[in-house]
Amino acid sequence: MRTPLVAGNWKMHKTPSEARVWFNEFLDELGPMPEGAEAAILPSFPLLPVAAEELAGSGVFFGAQDVSAHDWGAYTGEVSAYQVADLGAKYAIVGHSERRKYWKEASSLVAEKAKRALEAGLVPIVCVGEELEVRERGEAIPFVVDQLKASLEGVRPERPEGLVVAYEPVWAIGTGKTATAGDAEAMAEAIRSVLAELFGPEFAEEVRVLYGGSIKPENFAEILAGPNVDGGLVGGASLKVDSFLSLVKTALNR
Ligand code: 13P
């Protein structure tokens, strides 16, 4: 049984004090986290200690938006997966399309980051997704299949719960355009076939595959209806308590 996951990627938004207010309001409105879905917030690095403090004991998880491909050492400006894990984080996004685009991160680097996350005891959320012209050429599935294989090269999670894959079509991020529920499901199914090839069918059956890109309370239920879609990686709609809460409730009612 795959527990649906709603993960809020706050990107470079909010100060530590704004984060504290958000966590307090969210937990007040949520009450005890019900079973049946998982919620996680992925804020920028300086907000992680606040997340650790405020979310402690709440049943809501947190994680980082990136980690270094190195474990430790003289790498100014980098953040080690071990530093993130020591705070009590559960997740680390690796290979987000914004990192691939603006920092030219290659899938080989993404695979190294995923390995460091696993070694530190974090669950990597490995992101993949095609640009609009790739989809318009009808090549979205083969492109994402290749990108995923390269991003998981040498990555060996011990348990299926120890890996999450997020399909985020680049053209749907922050644009208000969402993939159709059918396209999201078709891609999630293709992703699960890659996971079956790499790790075996039983393992693949238990790995969570998320969709991301302009998820909102109005479109989430339809996207989640796909049998291979196990939740969402949410940008804009995770910044407001009410909309994130509504997404978590949708996942609970799945
Ligand atoms: P939006 O939900 O703002 O489109 O962002 C999606 C995303 O990039 C999450 O990682």
Coordinates of N, CA and C in Angstrom, one line a residue, residues 128-222:
V128 N 11.9 14.6 -12.3 CA 12.1 14.5 -13.7 C 11.0 15.2 -14.4
G129 N 11.2 15.6 -15.7 CA 10.1 16.2 -16.4 C 10.7 16.8 -17.7
E130 N 9.8 16.9 -18.7 CA 10.2 17.4 -20.0 C 9.8 18.8 -20.2
E131 N 10.5 19.5 -21.2 CA 10.2 20.8 -21.6 C 9.0 20.7 -22.6
L132 N 8.4 21.9 -22.9 CA 7.2 21.9 -23.7 C 7.5 21.3 -25.1
E133 N 8.7 21.7 -25.7 CA 8.9 21.3 -27.1 C 9.1 19.8 -27.2
V134 N 9.6 19.2 -26.1 CA 9.7 17.7 -26.1 C 8.3 17.1 -26.1
R135 N 7.4 17.6 -25.3 CA 6.0 17.1 -25.3 C 5.4 17.3 -26.6
E136 N 5.6 18.5 -27.2 CA 4.9 18.8 -28.5 C 5.4 17.9 -29.6
R137 N 6.7 17.4 -29.5 CA 7.2 16.5 -30.5 C 6.7 15.1 -30.2
G138 N 6.0 14.9 -29.2 CA 5.4 13.5 -28.8 C 6.5 12.6 -28.2
E139 N 7.5 13.3 -27.6 CA 8.6 12.4 -27.1 C 8.7 12.5 -25.6
A140 N 7.7 12.9 -24.9 CA 7.7 13.2 -23.4 C 8.1 11.9 -22.7
I141 N 7.4 10.8 -23.0 CA 7.7 9.5 -22.3 C 9.1 9.0 -22.5
P142 N 9.6 8.8 -23.7 CA 11.0 8.4 -23.8 C 12.0 9.3 -23.2
F143 N 11.7 10.6 -23.3 CA 12.7 11.6 -22.7 C 12.7 11.4 -21.2
V144 N 11.6 11.3 -20.5 CA 11.5 11.2 -19.1 C 12.1 9.8 -18.6
V145 N 11.8 8.8 -19.4 CA 12.4 7.5 -19.1 C 13.9 7.5 -19.1
D146 N 14.5 8.2 -20.1 CA 16.0 8.3 -20.2 C 16.5 9.1 -19.0
Q147 N 15.8 10.2 -18.8 CA 16.2 11.2 -17.7 C 16.2 10.5 -16.3
L148 N 15.2 9.7 -16.1 CA 15.0 9.0 -14.8 C 16.1 7.9 -14.7
K149 N 16.4 7.1 -15.8 CA 17.4 6.1 -15.7 C 18.8 6.8 -15.3
A150 N 19.1 7.9 -16.0 CA 20.3 8.6 -15.7 C 20.4 9.2 -14.3
S151 N 19.2 9.6 -13.8 CA 19.2 10.2 -12.5 C 19.2 9.2 -11.4
L152 N 19.0 7.9 -11.7 CA 19.0 6.8 -10.7 C 20.2 5.9 -11.0
E153 N 21.1 6.3 -11.8 CA 22.3 5.5 -12.1 C 23.1 5.2 -10.8
G154 N 23.2 3.9 -10.5 CA 23.9 3.6 -9.3 C 23.2 3.8 -7.9
V155 N 22.0 4.3 -8.0 CA 21.2 4.6 -6.8 C 20.5 3.4 -6.4
R156 N 20.7 3.0 -5.1 CA 20.2 1.7 -4.6 C 19.5 1.9 -3.3
P157 N 18.2 2.3 -3.4 CA 17.5 2.4 -2.1 C 17.3 1.0 -1.5
E158 N 17.4 0.9 -0.2 CA 17.2 -0.4 0.5 C 15.7 -0.8 0.5
R159 N 14.9 0.2 0.7 CA 13.5 -0.1 0.8 C 12.7 0.8 -0.2
P160 N 11.6 0.3 -0.7 CA 10.8 1.2 -1.7 C 10.3 2.5 -1.1
E161 N 10.1 2.5 0.3 CA 9.7 3.7 0.9 C 10.8 4.7 1.0
G162 N 12.0 4.2 0.7 CA 13.2 5.1 0.8 C 13.4 5.9 -0.5
L163 N 12.5 5.8 -1.5 CA 12.7 6.6 -2.7 C 11.3 7.2 -3.1
V164 N 11.3 8.4 -3.6 CA 10.1 9.0 -4.2 C 10.6 9.6 -5.5
V165 N 9.7 9.4 -6.6 CA 10.0 10.0 -7.9 C 8.9 11.1 -8.1
A166 N 9.3 12.3 -8.5 CA 8.3 13.3 -8.8 C 8.4 13.6 -10.3
Y167 N 7.2 13.5 -11.0 CA 7.1 13.9 -12.4 C 6.6 15.3 -12.4
E168 N 7.5 16.2 -12.9 CA 7.1 17.6 -13.0 C 7.4 18.2 -14.4
P169 N 6.4 18.2 -15.2 CA 6.6 18.7 -16.6 C 7.0 20.2 -16.4
V170 N 8.1 20.6 -17.1 CA 8.7 21.9 -16.9 C 7.7 23.0 -17.3
W171 N 6.9 22.7 -18.3 CA 6.0 23.7 -18.8 C 4.8 23.9 -17.9
A172 N 4.6 23.0 -16.9 CA 3.5 23.2 -16.0 C 3.8 23.8 -14.7
I173 N 5.2 24.1 -14.4 CA 5.6 24.6 -13.2 C 5.4 26.1 -13.1
G174 N 4.6 26.5 -12.2 CA 4.3 28.0 -11.9 C 3.6 28.7 -13.1
T175 N 3.1 27.9 -14.0 CA 2.5 28.6 -15.2 C 1.0 28.6 -15.2
G176 N 0.4 27.8 -14.2 CA -1.1 27.6 -14.2 C -1.5 26.5 -15.2
K177 N -0.6 26.0 -16.0 CA -1.0 24.9 -16.9 C -0.7 23.6 -16.2
T178 N -1.7 22.7 -16.2 CA -1.4 21.4 -15.6 C -1.5 20.3 -16.6
A179 N -0.7 19.3 -16.4 CA -0.8 18.1 -17.3 C -2.3 17.6 -17.1
T180 N -2.8 17.0 -18.2 CA -4.1 16.4 -17.9 C -3.9 15.2 -17.0
A181 N -5.0 14.8 -16.3 CA -4.9 13.7 -15.4 C -4.4 12.4 -16.2
G182 N -4.9 12.3 -17.4 CA -4.5 11.2 -18.2 C -3.0 11.2 -18.5
D183 N -2.4 12.4 -18.9 CA -1.0 12.5 -19.2 C -0.2 12.2 -17.9
A184 N -0.6 12.7 -16.8 CA 0.1 12.5 -15.5 C 0.1 11.0 -15.2
E185 N -1.0 10.3 -15.4 CA -1.1 8.9 -15.1 C -0.2 8.1 -16.1
A186 N -0.3 8.5 -17.3 CA 0.5 7.7 -18.3 C 2.0 7.8 -18.0
M187 N 2.4 9.0 -17.6 CA 3.9 9.2 -17.2 C 4.2 8.4 -15.9
A188 N 3.3 8.5 -15.0 CA 3.6 7.8 -13.7 C 3.7 6.3 -14.0
E189 N 2.9 5.8 -14.9 CA 2.9 4.4 -15.2 C 4.3 4.0 -15.9
A190 N 4.7 4.9 -16.8 CA 6.0 4.7 -17.5 C 7.2 4.8 -16.5
I191 N 7.0 5.7 -15.5 CA 8.1 5.8 -14.4 C 8.1 4.5 -13.6
R192 N 6.9 3.9 -13.3 CA 6.9 2.7 -12.5 C 7.5 1.5 -13.3
S193 N 7.3 1.6 -14.6 CA 8.0 0.5 -15.4 C 9.5 0.6 -15.4
V194 N 10.0 1.8 -15.4 CA 11.5 2.0 -15.2 C 11.9 1.5 -13.9
L195 N 11.2 1.8 -12.8 CA 11.5 1.4 -11.5 C 11.5 -0.2 -11.4
A196 N 10.5 -0.8 -12.1 CA 10.4 -2.2 -12.1 C 11.7 -2.8 -12.8
E197 N 12.1 -2.2 -13.9 CA 13.3 -2.6 -14.6 C 14.5 -2.5 -13.7
L198 N 14.6 -1.4 -13.0 CA 15.8 -1.2 -12.2 C 15.8 -2.0 -10.9
F199 N 14.7 -2.1 -10.2 CA 14.6 -2.6 -8.9 C 13.7 -3.9 -8.7
G200 N 13.1 -4.3 -9.8 CA 12.1 -5.4 -9.7 C 10.7 -4.9 -9.5
P201 N 9.7 -5.7 -10.0 CA 8.3 -5.2 -10.0 C 7.7 -5.1 -8.6
E202 N 8.1 -5.9 -7.7 CA 7.5 -5.8 -6.4 C 8.0 -4.6 -5.7
F203 N 9.3 -4.3 -5.8 CA 9.8 -3.0 -5.3 C 9.1 -1.8 -5.9
A204 N 9.0 -1.8 -7.2 CA 8.5 -0.7 -7.9 C 7.0 -0.4 -7.5
E205 N 6.3 -1.5 -7.2 CA 4.9 -1.3 -6.8 C 4.7 -0.5 -5.6
E206 N 5.8 -0.4 -4.7 CA 5.7 0.3 -3.5 C 6.4 1.7 -3.5
V207 N 7.0 2.1 -4.6 CA 7.6 3.4 -4.6 C 6.6 4.4 -5.0
R208 N 6.6 5.5 -4.3 CA 5.6 6.6 -4.6 C 6.1 7.5 -5.7
V209 N 5.1 7.7 -6.6 CA 5.4 8.5 -7.8 C 4.4 9.7 -7.7
L210 N 5.0 10.9 -7.6 CA 4.2 12.1 -7.4 C 4.1 12.9 -8.8
Y211 N 3.1 13.7 -8.8 CA 3.0 14.7 -9.9 C 3.2 16.1 -9.4
G212 N 3.8 16.9 -10.1 CA 4.0 18.3 -9.7 C 3.8 19.3 -10.9
G213 N 3.3 20.5 -10.6 CA 3.1 21.5 -11.7 C 1.7 22.1 -11.6
S214 N 1.6 23.3 -11.0 CA 0.4 24.0 -10.9 C -0.8 23.2 -10.3
I215 N -0.4 22.4 -9.3 CA -1.4 21.7 -8.5 C -2.2 22.7 -7.6
K216 N -3.5 22.6 -7.6 CA -4.3 23.5 -6.8 C -5.4 22.7 -6.2
P217 N -6.1 23.2 -5.2 CA -7.2 22.5 -4.6 C -8.2 22.1 -5.6
E218 N -8.4 22.9 -6.7 CA -9.4 22.6 -7.7 C -9.1 21.4 -8.6
N219 N -7.8 21.2 -8.8 CA -7.5 20.1 -9.8 C -6.8 18.9 -9.2
F220 N -6.6 18.9 -7.9 CA -5.8 17.8 -7.3 C -6.5 16.5 -7.2
A221 N -7.8 16.5 -6.9 CA -8.5 15.2 -6.8 C -8.5 14.4 -8.1
E222 N -8.6 15.2 -9.2 CA -8.7 14.5 -10.5 C -7.3 13.9 -10.8

